[in-house]
CSV table of C-alpha atoms in Angstrom, one decimal:
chain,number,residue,atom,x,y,z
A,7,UNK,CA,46.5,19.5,-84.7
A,8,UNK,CA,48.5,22.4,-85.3
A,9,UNK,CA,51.6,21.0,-84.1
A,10,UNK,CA,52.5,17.3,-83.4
A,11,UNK,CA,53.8,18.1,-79.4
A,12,UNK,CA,50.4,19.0,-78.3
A,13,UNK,CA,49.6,14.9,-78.8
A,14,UNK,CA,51.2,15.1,-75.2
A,15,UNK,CA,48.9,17.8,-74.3
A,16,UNK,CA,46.0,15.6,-75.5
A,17,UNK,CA,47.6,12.6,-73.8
A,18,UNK,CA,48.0,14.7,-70.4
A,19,UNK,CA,44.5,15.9,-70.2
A,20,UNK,CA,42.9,12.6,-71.2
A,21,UNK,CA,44.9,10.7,-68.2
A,22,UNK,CA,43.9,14.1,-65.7
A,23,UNK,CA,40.0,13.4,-67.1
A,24,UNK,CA,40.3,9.7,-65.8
A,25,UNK,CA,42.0,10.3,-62.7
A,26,UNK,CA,39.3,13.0,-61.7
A,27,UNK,CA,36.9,10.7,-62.6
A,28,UNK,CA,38.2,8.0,-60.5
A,29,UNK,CA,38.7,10.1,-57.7
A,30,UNK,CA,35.2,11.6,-57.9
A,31,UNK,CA,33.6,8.2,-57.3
A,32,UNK,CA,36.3,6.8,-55.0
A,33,UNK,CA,36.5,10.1,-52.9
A,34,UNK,CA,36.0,8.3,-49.6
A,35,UNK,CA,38.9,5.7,-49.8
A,36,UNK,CA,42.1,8.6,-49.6
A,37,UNK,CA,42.2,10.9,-46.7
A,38,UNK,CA,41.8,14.7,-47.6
A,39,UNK,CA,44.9,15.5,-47.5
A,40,UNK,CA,46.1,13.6,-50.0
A,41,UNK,CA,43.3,13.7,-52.5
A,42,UNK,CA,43.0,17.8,-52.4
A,43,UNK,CA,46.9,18.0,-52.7
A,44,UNK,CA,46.9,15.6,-55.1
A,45,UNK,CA,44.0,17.2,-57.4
A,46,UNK,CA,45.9,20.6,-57.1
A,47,UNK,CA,48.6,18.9,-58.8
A,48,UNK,CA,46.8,17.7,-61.2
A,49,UNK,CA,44.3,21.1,-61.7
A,50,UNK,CA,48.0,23.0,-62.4
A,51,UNK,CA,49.0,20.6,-65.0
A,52,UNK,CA,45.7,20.9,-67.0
A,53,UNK,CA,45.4,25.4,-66.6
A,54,UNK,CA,49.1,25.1,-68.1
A,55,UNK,CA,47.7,23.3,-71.1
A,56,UNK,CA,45.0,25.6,-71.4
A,57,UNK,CA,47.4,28.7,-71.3
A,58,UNK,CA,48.8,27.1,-73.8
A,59,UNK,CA,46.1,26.4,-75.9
A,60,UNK,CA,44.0,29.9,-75.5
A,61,UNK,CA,47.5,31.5,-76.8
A,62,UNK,CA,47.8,29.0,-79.8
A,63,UNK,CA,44.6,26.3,-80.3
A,64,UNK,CA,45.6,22.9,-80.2
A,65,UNK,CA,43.6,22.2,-83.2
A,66,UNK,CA,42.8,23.5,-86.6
A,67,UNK,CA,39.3,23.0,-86.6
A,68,UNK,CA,36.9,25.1,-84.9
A,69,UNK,CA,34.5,22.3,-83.6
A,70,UNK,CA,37.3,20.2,-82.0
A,71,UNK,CA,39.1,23.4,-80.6
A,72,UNK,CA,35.4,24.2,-78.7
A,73,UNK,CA,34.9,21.1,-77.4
A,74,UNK,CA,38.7,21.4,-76.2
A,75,UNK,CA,37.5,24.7,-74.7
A,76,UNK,CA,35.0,22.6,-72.4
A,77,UNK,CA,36.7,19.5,-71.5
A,78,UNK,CA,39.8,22.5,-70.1
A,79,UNK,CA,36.5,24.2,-68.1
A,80,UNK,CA,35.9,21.1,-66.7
A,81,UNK,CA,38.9,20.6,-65.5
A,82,UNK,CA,40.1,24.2,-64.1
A,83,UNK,CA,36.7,25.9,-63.2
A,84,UNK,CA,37.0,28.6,-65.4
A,85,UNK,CA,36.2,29.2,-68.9
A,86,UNK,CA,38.7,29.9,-72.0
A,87,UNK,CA,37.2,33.1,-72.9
A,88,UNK,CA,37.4,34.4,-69.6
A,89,UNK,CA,40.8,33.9,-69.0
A,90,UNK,CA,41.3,34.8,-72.8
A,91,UNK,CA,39.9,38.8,-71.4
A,92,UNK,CA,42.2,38.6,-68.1
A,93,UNK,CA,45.4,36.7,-69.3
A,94,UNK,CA,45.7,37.7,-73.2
A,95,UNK,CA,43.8,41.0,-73.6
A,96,UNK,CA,44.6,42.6,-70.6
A,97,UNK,CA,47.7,40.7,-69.0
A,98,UNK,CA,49.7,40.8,-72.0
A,99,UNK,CA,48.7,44.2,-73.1
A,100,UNK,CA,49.8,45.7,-70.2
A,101,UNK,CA,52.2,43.5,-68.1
A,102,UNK,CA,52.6,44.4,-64.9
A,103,UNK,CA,51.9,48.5,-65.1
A,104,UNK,CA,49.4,50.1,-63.5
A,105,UNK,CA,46.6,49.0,-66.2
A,106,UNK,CA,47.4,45.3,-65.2
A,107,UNK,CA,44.8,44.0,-63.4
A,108,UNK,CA,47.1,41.9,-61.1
A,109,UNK,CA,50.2,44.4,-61.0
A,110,UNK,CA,52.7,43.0,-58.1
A,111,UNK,CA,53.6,46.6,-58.0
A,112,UNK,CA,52.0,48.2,-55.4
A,113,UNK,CA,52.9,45.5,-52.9
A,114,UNK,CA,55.1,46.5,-50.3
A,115,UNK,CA,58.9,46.2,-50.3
A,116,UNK,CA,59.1,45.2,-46.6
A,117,UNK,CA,57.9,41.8,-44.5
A,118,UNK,CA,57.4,40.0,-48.1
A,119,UNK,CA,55.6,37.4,-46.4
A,120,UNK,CA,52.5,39.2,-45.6
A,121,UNK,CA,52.7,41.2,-49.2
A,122,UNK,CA,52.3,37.3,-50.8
A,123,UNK,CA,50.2,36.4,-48.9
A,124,UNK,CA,47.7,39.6,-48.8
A,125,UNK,CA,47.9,39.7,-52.8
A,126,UNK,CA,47.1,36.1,-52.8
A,127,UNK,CA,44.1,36.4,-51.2
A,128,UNK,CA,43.1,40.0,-52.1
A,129,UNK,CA,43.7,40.1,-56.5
A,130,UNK,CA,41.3,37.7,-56.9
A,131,UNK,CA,38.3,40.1,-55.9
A,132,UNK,CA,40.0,42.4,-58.0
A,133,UNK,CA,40.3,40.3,-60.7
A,134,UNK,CA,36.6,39.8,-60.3
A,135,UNK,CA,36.0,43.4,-60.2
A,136,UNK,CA,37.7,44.9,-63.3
A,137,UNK,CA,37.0,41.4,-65.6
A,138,UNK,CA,32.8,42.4,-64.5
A,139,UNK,CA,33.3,46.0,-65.2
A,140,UNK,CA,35.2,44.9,-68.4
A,141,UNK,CA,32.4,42.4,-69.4
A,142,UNK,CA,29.8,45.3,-68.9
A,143,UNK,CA,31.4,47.5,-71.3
A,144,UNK,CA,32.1,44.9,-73.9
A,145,UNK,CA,29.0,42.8,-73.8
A,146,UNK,CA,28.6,41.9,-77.4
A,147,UNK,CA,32.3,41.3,-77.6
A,148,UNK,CA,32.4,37.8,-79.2
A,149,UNK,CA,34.8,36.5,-76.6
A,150,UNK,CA,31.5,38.0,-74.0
A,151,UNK,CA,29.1,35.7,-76.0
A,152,UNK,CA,31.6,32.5,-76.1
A,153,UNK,CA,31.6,33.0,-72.3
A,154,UNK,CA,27.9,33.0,-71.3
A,155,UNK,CA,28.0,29.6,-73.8
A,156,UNK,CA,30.6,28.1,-72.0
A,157,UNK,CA,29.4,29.1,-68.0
A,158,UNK,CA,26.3,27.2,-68.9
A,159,UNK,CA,27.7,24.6,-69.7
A,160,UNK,CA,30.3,24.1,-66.7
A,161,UNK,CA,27.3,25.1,-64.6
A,162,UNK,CA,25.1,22.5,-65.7
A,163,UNK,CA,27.7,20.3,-65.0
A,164,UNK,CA,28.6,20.6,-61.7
A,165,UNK,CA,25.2,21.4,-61.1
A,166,UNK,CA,24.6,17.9,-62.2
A,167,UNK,CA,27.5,16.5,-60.2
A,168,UNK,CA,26.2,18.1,-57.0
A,169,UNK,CA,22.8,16.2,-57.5
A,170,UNK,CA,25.1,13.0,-57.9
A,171,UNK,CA,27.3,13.1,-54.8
A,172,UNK,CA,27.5,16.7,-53.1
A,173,UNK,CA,30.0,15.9,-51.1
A,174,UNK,CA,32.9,14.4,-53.7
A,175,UNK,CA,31.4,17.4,-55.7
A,176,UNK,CA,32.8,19.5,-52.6
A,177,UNK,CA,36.1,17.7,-52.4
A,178,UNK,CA,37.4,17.0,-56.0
A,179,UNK,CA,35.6,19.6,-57.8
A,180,UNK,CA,34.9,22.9,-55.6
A,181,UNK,CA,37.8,23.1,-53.4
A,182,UNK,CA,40.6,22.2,-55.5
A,183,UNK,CA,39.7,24.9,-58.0
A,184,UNK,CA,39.3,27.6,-54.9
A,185,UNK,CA,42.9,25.8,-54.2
A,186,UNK,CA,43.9,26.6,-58.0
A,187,UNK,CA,42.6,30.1,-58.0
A,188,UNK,CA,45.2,31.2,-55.0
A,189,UNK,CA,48.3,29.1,-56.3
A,190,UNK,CA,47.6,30.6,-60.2
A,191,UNK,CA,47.5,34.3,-58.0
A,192,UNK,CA,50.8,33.3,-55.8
A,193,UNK,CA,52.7,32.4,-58.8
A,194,UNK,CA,52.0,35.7,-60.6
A,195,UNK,CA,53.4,37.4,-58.0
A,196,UNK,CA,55.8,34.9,-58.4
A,197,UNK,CA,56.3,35.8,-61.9
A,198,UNK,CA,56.4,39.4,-61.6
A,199,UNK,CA,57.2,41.2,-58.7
A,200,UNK,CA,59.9,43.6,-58.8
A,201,UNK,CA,60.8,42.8,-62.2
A,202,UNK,CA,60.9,45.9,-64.5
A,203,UNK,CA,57.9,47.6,-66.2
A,204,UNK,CA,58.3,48.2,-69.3
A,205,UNK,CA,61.0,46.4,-70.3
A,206,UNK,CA,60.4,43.0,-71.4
A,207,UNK,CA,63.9,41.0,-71.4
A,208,UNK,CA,63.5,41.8,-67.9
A,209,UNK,CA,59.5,41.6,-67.0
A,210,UNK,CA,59.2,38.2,-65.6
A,211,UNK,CA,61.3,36.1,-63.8
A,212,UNK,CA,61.9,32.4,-65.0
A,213,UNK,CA,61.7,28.8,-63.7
A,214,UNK,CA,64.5,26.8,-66.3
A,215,UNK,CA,64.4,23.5,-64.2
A,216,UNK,CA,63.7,20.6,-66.5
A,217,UNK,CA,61.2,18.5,-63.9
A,218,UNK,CA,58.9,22.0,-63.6
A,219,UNK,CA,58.6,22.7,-67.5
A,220,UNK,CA,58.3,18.9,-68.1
A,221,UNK,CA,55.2,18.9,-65.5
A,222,UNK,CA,54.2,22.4,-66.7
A,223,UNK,CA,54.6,22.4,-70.3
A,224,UNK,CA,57.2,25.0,-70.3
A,225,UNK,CA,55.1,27.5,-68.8
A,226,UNK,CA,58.4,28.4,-66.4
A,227,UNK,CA,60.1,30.0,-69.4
A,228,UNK,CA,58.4,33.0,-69.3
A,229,UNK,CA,60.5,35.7,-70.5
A,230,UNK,CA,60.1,34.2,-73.6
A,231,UNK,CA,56.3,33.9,-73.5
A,232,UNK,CA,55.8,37.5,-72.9
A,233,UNK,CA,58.3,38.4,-75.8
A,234,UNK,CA,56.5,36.1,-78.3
A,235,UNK,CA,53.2,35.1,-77.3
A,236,UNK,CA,52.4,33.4,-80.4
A,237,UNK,CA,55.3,31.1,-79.9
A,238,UNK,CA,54.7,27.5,-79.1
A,239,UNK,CA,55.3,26.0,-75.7
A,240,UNK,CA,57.3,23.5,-77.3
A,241,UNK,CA,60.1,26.1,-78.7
A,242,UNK,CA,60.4,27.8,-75.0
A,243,UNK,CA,63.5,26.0,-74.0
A,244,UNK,CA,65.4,26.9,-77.5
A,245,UNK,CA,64.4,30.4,-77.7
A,246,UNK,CA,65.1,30.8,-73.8
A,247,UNK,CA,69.3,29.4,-74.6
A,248,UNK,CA,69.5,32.2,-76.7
A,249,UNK,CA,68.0,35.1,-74.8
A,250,UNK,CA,69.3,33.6,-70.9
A,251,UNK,CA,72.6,35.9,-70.9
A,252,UNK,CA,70.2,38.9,-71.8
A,253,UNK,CA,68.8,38.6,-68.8
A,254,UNK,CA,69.2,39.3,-65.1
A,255,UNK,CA,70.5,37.0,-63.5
A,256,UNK,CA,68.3,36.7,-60.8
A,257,UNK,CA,65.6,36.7,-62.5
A,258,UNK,CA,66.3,33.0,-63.6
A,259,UNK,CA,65.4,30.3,-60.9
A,260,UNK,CA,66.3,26.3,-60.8
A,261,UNK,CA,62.9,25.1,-59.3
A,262,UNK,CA,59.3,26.9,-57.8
A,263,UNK,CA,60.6,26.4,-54.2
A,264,UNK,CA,64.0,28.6,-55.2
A,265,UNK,CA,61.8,31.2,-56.8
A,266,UNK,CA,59.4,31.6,-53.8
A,267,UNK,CA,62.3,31.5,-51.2
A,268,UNK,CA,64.8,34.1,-53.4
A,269,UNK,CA,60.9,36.5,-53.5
A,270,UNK,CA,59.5,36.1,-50.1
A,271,UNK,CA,61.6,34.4,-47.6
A,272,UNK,CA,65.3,35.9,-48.8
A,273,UNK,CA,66.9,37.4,-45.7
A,274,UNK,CA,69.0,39.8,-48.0
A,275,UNK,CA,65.1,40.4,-49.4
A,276,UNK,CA,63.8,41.8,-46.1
A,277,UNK,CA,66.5,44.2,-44.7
């Protein structure tokens, strides 16, 4: 491994693999809302190891790191490479402008509520739109070729576990990553609406609460991930200490639920 933390990454994804196994051939003994809640949980855990791992792989060699790259797919639906094109080539290079792909800035200022929840549901087609068009115009782009490798091989898989049981292939697999794809788009908006373009102390708002970033793998500092992408997750909180008075004040929240309530439900927010 390139650094000794990720052993907790590795120990976190190999209790998720279990668990979804478990739950995948149990799926009739919990009611549905507690196994799709549940599974969320667990979905946002394992994409916050895989942001962390497409920004610095967990392992030195290339072999492990691919097969790393799979076991991730499994568990979040989507592939490394493509969120490598949406998160790190286009995300980072242009955060929040009008190149981004999911800018926060052209939501409206007024009843908050309906602009989270209309980009929730709306930026994933349009993630899907400019990632295709993307993908057409780079299609011998190695990252292009790692893909098509890597969506046959979830494919087959779920294609596979379909066969097996279709419907605990509906209920663990399918709708918790349709569930993932809209909390991964709500906390972007999260993340960056109405912070300031262009200026990166200030481009992203923060979650410092030790429970989240324990959960989360520090993926709540993200000031400091944006400013040094090639930082590891496990130096967030240090670096974060000595940037925090740099940054706006309000752009640093306790906890989620006092990040979505200060965005979208803040009374001073909607006048």
């Amino acid at each position: 491994m390139n650094y000794s933390k990720d052993i907790f990454s590795l120990g976190a994804i190999l209790i998720i693999l279990l668990i979804r196994v478990w739950f995948f051939i149990n799926c009739s003994i919990l009611p549905i809302y507690i196994t799709l809640p549940f599974l969320l949980f667990l979905n946002m855990i394992a994409v916050s190891i895989k942001h962390n791992h497409i920004h610095i792989s967990v392992f030195r060699m290339k072999i492990t790191n691919i097969i790393f790259d799979q076991i991730l797919n499994l568990l979040t639906g989507t592939s490394t490479s493509s969120v490598k094109i949406i998160h790190v080539i286009n995300h980072h290079s242009h955060n929040n402008n009008e190149l981004d792909w999911g800018q926060t800035s052209q939501s409206g200022k007024g009843r908050l509520l309906y602009s989270f929840i209309a980009y929730t549901i709306f930026t994933p087609f349009a993630f899907f739109f400019f990632f295709s068009d993307w993908v057409r115009k780079h299609v011998n782009h190695p990252l292009v070729r790692y893909m098509r490798l890597e969506m046959y091989i979830i494919l087959s898989i779920y294609i596979i576990l379909c066969f097996t049981d279709p419907i605990a292939c509906i209920l663990t697999v399918i709708l918790p990553f349709i569930m993932l794809q809209a909390v991964l788009t709500s906390f972007n908006f999260l993340q960056h609406f109405e912070c300031e373009t262009g200026n990166e102390m200030n481009s992203s708002r923060n979650i410092t609460g030790s429970l989240f970033n324990l959960l989360y793998f520090n993926v709540g500092y993200h000031t400091v991930h944006h400013l040094y992408p090639k930082l590891h997750w496990s130096k967030f909180p240090e670096v974060f200490d000595k940037i925090r008075n740099e940054i706006k004040k309000e752009l640093n929240h306790q906890g989620f639920w006092s990040a979505l309530r200060y965005v979208v439900f803040s009374k001073s927010r909607l006048n």
